[in-house]
Structures are given as structure tokens and as C-alpha cells.
PDB file of C-alpha atoms in Angstrom:
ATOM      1  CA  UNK A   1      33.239 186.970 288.932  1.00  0.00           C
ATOM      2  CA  UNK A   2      31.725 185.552 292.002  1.00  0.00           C
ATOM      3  CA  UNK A   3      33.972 183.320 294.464  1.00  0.00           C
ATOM      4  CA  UNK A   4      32.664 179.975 295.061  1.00  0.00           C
ATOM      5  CA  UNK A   5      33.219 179.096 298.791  1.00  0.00           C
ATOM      6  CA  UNK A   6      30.793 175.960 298.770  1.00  0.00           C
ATOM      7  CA  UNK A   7      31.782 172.543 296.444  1.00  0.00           C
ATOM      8  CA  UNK A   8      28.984 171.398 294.099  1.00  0.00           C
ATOM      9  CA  UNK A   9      29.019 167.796 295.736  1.00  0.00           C
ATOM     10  CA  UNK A  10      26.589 167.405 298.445  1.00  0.00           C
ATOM     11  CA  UNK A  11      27.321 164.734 301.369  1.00  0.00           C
ATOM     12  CA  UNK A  12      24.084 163.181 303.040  1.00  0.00           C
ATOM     13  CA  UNK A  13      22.218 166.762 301.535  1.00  0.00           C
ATOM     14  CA  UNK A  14      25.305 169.048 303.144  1.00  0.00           C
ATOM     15  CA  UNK A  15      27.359 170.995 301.000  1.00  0.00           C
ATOM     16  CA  UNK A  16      30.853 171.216 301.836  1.00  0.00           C
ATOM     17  CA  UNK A  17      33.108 174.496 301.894  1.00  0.00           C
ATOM     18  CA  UNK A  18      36.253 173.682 298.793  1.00  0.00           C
ATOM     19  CA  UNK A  19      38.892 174.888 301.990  1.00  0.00           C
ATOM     20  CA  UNK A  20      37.717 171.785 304.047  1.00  0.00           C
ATOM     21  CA  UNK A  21      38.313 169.204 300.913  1.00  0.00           C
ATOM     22  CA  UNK A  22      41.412 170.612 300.168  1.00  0.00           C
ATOM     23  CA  UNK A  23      42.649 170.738 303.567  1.00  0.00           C
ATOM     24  CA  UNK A  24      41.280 166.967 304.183  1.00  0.00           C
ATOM     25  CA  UNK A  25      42.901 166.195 301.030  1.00  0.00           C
ATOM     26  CA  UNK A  26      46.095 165.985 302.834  1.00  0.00           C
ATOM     27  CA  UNK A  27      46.809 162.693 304.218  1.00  0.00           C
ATOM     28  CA  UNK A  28      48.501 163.780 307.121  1.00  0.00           C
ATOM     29  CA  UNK A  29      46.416 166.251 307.934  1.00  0.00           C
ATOM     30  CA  UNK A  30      43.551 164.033 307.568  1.00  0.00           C
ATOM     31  CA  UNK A  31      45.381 161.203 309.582  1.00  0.00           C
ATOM     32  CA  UNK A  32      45.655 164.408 312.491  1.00  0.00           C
ATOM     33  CA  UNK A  33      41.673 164.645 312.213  1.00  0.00           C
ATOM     34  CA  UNK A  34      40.653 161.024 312.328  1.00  0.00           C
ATOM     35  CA  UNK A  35      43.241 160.876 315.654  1.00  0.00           C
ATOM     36  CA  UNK A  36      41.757 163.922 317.414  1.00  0.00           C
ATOM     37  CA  UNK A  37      38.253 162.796 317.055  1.00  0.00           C
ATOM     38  CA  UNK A  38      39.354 158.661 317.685  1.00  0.00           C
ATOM     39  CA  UNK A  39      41.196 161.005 320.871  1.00  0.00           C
ATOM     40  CA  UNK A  40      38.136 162.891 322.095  1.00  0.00           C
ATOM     41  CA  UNK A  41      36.193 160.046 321.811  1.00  0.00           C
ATOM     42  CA  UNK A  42      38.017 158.367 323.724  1.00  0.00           C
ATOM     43  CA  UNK A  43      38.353 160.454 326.200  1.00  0.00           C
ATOM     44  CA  UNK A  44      34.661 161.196 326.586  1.00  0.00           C
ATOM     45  CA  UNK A  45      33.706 157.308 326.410  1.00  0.00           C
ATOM     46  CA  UNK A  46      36.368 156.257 329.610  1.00  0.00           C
ATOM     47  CA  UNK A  47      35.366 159.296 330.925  1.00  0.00           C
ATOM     48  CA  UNK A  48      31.901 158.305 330.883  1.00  0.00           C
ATOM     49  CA  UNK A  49      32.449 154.920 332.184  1.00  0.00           C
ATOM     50  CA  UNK A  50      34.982 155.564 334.873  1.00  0.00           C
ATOM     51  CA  UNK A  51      31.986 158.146 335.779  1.00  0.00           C
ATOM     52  CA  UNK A  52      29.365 155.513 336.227  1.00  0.00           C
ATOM     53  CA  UNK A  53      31.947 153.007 337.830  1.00  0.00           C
ATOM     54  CA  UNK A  54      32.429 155.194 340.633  1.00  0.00           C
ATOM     55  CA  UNK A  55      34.313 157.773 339.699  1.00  0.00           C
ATOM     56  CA  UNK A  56      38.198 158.800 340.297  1.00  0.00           C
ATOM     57  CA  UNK A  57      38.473 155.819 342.910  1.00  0.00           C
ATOM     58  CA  UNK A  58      37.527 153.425 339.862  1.00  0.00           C
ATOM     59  CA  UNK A  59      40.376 151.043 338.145  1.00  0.00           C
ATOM     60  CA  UNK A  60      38.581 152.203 335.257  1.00  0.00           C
ATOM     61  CA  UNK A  61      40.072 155.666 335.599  1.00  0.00           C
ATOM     62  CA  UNK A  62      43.085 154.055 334.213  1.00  0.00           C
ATOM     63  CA  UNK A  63      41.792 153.841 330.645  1.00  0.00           C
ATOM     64  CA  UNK A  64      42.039 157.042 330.490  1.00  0.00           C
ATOM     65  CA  UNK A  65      45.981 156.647 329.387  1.00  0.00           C
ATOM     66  CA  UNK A  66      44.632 155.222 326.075  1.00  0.00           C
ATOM     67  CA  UNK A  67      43.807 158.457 324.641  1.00  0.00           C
ATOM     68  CA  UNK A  68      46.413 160.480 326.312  1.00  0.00           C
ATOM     69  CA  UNK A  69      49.037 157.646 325.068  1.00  0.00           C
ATOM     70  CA  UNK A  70      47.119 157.895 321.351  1.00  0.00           C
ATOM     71  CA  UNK A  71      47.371 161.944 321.546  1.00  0.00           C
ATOM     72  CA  UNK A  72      51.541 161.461 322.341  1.00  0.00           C
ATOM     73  CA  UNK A  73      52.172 159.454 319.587  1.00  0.00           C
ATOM     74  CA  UNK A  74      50.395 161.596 316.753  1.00  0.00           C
ATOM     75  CA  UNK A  75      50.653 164.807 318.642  1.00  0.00           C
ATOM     76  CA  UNK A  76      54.032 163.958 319.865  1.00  0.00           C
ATOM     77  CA  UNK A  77      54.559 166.144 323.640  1.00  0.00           C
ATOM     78  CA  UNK A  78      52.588 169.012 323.407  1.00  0.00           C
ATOM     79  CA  UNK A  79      49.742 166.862 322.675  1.00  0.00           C
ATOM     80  CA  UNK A  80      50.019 164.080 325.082  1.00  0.00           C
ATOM     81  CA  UNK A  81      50.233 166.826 327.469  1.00  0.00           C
ATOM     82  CA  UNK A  82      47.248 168.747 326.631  1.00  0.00           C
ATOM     83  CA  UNK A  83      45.177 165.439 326.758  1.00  0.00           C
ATOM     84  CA  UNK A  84      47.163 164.383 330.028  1.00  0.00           C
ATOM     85  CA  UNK A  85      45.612 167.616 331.509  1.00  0.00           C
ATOM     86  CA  UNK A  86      42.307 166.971 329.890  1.00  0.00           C
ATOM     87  CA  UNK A  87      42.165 163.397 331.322  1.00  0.00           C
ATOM     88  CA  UNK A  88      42.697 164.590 334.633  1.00  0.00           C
ATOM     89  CA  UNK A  89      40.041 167.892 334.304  1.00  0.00           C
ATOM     90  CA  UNK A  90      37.454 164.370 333.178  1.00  0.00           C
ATOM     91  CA  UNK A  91      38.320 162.501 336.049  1.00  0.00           C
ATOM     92  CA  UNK A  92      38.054 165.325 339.101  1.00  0.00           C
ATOM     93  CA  UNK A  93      35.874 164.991 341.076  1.00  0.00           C
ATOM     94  CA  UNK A  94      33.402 167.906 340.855  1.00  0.00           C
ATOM     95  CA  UNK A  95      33.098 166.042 336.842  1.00  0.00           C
ATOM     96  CA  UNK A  96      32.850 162.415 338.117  1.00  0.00           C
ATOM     97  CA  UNK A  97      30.665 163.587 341.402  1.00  0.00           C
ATOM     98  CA  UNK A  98      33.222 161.116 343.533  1.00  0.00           C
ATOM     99  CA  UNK A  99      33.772 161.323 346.816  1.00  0.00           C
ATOM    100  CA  UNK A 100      37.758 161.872 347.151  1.00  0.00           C
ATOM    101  CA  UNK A 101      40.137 164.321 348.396  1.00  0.00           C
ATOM    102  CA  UNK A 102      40.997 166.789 345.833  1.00  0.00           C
ATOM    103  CA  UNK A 103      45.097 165.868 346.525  1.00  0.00           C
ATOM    104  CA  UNK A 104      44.159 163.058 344.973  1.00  0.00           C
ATOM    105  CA  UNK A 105      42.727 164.322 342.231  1.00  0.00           C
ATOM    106  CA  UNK A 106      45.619 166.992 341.581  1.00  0.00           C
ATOM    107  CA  UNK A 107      48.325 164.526 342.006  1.00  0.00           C
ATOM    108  CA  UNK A 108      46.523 162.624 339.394  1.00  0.00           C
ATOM    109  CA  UNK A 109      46.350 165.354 336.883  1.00  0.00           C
ATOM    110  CA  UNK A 110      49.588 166.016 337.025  1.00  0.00           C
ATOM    111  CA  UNK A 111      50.502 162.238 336.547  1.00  0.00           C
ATOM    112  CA  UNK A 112      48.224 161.861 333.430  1.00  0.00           C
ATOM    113  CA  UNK A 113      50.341 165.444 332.153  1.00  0.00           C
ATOM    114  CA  UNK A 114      53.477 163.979 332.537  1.00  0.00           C
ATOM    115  CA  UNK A 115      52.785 160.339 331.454  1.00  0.00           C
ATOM    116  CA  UNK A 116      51.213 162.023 327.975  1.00  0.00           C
ATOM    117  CA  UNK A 117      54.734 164.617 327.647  1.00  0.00           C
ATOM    118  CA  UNK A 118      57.096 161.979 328.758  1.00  0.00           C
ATOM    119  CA  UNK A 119      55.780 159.367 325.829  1.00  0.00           C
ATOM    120  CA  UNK A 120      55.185 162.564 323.147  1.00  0.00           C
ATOM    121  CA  UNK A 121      59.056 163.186 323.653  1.00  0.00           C
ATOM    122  CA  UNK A 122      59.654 159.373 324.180  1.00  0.00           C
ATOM    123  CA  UNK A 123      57.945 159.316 320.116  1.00  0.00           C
ATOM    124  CA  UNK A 124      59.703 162.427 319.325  1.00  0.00           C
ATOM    125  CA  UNK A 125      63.479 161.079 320.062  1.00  0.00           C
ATOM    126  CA  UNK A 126      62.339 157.478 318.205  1.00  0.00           C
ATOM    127  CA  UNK A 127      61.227 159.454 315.186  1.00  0.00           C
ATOM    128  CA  UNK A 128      64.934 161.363 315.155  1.00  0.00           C
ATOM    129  CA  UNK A 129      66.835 158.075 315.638  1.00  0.00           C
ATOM    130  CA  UNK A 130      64.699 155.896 312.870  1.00  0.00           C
ATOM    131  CA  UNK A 131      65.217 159.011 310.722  1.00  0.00           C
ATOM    132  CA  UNK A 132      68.908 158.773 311.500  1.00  0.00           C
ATOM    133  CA  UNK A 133      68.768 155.169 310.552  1.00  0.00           C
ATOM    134  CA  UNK A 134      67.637 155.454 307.262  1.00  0.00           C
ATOM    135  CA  UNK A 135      69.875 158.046 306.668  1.00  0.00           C
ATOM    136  CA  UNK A 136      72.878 155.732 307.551  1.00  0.00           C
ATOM    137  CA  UNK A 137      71.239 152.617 305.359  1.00  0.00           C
ATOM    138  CA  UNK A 138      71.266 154.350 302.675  1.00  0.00           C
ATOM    139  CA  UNK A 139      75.114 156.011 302.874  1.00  0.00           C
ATOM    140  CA  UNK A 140      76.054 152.293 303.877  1.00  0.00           C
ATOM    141  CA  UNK A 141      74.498 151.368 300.493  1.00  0.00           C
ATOM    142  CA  UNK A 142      75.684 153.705 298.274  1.00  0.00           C
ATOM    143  CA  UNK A 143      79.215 152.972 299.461  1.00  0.00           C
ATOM    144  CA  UNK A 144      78.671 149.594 299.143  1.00  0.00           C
ATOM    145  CA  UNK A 145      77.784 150.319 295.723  1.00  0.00           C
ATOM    146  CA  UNK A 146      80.649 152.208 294.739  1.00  0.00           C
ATOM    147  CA  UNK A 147      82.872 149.393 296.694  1.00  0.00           C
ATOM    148  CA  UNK A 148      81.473 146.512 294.179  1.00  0.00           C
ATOM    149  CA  UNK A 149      81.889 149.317 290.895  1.00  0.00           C
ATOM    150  CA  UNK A 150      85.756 150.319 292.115  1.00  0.00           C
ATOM    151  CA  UNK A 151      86.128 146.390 292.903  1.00  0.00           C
ATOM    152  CA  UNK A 152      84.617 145.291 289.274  1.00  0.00           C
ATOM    153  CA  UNK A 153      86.893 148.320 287.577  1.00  0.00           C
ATOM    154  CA  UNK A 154      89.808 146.970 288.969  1.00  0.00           C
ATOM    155  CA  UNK A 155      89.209 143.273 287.799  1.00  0.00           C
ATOM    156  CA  UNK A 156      88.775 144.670 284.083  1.00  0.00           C
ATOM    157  CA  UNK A 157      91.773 146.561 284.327  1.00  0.00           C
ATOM    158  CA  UNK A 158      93.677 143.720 285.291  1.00  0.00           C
ATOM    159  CA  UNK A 159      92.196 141.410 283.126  1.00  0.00           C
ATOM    160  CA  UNK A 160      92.172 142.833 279.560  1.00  0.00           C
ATOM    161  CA  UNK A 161      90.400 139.942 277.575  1.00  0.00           C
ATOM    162  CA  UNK A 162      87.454 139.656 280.068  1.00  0.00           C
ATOM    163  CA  UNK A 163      87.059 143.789 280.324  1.00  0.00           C
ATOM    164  CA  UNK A 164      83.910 144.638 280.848  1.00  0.00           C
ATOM    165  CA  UNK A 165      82.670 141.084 281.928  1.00  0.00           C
ATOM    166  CA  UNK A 166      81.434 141.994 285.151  1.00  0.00           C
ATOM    167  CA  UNK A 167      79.416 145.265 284.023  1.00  0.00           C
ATOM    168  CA  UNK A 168      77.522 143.266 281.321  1.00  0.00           C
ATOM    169  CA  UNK A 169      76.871 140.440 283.997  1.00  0.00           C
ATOM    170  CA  UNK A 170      75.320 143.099 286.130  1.00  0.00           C
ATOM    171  CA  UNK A 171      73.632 144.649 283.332  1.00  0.00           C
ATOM    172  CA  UNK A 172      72.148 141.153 282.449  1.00  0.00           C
ATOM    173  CA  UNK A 173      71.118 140.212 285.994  1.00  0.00           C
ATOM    174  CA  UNK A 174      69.012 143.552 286.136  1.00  0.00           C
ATOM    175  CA  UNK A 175      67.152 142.543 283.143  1.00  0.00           C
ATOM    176  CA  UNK A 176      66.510 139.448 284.368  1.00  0.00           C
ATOM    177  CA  UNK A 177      65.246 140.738 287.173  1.00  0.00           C
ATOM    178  CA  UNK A 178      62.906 143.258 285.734  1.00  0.00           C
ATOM    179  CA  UNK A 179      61.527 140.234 283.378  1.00  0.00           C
ATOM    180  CA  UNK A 180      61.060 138.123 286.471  1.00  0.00           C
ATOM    181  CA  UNK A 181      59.407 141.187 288.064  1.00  0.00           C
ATOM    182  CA  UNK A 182      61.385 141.566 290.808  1.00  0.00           C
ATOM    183  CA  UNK A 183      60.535 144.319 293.658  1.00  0.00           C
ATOM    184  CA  UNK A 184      62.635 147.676 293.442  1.00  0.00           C
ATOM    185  CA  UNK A 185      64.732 146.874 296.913  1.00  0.00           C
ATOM    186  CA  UNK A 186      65.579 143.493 295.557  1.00  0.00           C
ATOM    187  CA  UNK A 187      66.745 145.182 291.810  1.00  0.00           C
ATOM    188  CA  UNK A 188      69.208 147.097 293.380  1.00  0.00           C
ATOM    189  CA  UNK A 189      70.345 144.652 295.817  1.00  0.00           C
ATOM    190  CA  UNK A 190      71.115 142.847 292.420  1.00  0.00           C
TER     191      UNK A 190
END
């Protein structure tokens, strides 16, 4: 049997290799791939013009934090380092061809390193606590649940003519709300 490496589609008269599409078929892996080539373009375009605006000594050198703040957030703070450094490699001045001490230039790369780890971990420690918050909304929830059931249990037990009462309101509400078409969150808030 012979091993295909190349899919049968063809893209603008290019075949493509079946480990690419199913690698791209990820979507976070192909969210990673549209960011690092959004980043590198980025990064070569502000390059470019803080090049032709004069160089390191340009305001435009600035807009180089775009890409390095871009590369933090989906690369969290080994990636917003790594463009950090990168920013500050475009912006020396044996790239740019300015005229300025080379302090400046490594005090610079150094700030664009740091600025891109400090927001990567800045991300990173967001991500744990939002993570941590949904975790807690939903324990709050299904002890809130169980709260209202033990609450409801303890009215039928008291209350032997109306047992059950509140368990077939409930069960009627839901149904209502599925007829109505109510969204999921809103069912079980019902």
C-alpha cells in the first residue's frame, strides 16, 4: 500500500500535505497560527515604518508594543518575551541605520523583554483567577440547587396534602420554558 502524504484538494493549484489540514484543523492551534503571522507582521510593518521615520529616536518605535503586547496575550510570557527581544533586535540601530548610542538601544531591548513577560504572566495569572471563578459559580450553583430541593422536600413533608406541589411546579415551569424556547442558562435558572 502506498502512504499518501499529499491531500487530493488543490488550493490556488498547490496541493497540501494531510499533516498540515489536520493540524490546522484544530482551532486553537489554528487561532496560534493566524496570531504568529498577525505578530510577525506586525512586527515587520512598525518595524518598517519606525525605519523610515527615523529610526530608534522615532515615537513610532513605540508601536512596536502592539505585537509584543499581541504575542503576551496568546503566547502568554515566554512569548511576549521572545517578541519583546525581537522588537528590540528590529529597532537597533545597525537594523534601523539610526544614529544613537547603543545604551540606548540595549536599555530598550530589555524594556520591550520585560514589558512582553510582565503582560504574558499578567494574562497567565487572569486566566488562573477567571478559571477559578467559574469554578466557584458553578459550586455556588449547585448548592444553591440542592438548597431550593432540601427547602421544597421539607415543605412536602410538612405539608402532606400539597406533597409534591412544588416538584411538579418546577417540572411544569421547565416545560414551559423549553416550549417558549428559552436559552439553557435561563432553564436552569428556572
Amino acid at each position: 500500500a502506498r502512504i499518501r502524504f499529499w491531500n487530493e484538494p488543490r488550493v490556488s493549484g498547490y496541493r497540501i500535505p494531510h499533516a498540515l489540514i489536520s493540524v490546522l484543523s484544530n482551532r486553537r492551534v489554528r487561532r496560534r497560527v493566524v496570531a504568529a503571522v498577525a505578530t510577525a507582521g506586525l512586527l515587520v510593518t512598525f518595524a518598517l515604518i519606525t525605519e523610515a521615520t527615523g529610526g530608534g529616536s522615532s515615537p513610532f518605535v513605540h508601536l512596536l508594543y502592539l505585537p509584543v503586547a499581541l504575542a503576551a496575550v496568546v503566547f502568554k510570557s515566554w512569548g511576549g518575551l521572545l517578541v519583546g527581544l525581537l522588537a528590540g533586535v528590529l529597532s537597533a540601530p545597525l537594523v534601523t541605520g539610526a544614529a544613537e548610542p547603543e545604551s540606548a538601544w540595549a536599555v530598550r531591548i530589555l524594556i520591550f523583554a520585560l514589558i512582553g513577560w510582565v503582560l504574558g504572566e499578567a494574562h497567565e495569572l487572569l486566566d488562573r483567577r477567571l478559571r477559578h471563578g467559574q469554578e466557584l459559580v458553578k459550586k455556588i450553583s449547585t448548592v444553591h440547587a440542592r438548597t431550593l430541593s432540601t427547602l421544597a422536600s421539607t415543605v412536602d413533608l410538612r405539608d402532606k396534602p400539597t406533597s409534591g406541589h412544588s416538584s411538579r411546579v418546577a417540572h411544569n415551569a421547565r416545560a414551559i420554558g423549553i416550549a417558549v424556547g428559552l436559552a439553557q442558562e435561563t432553564l436552569r435558572a428556572v
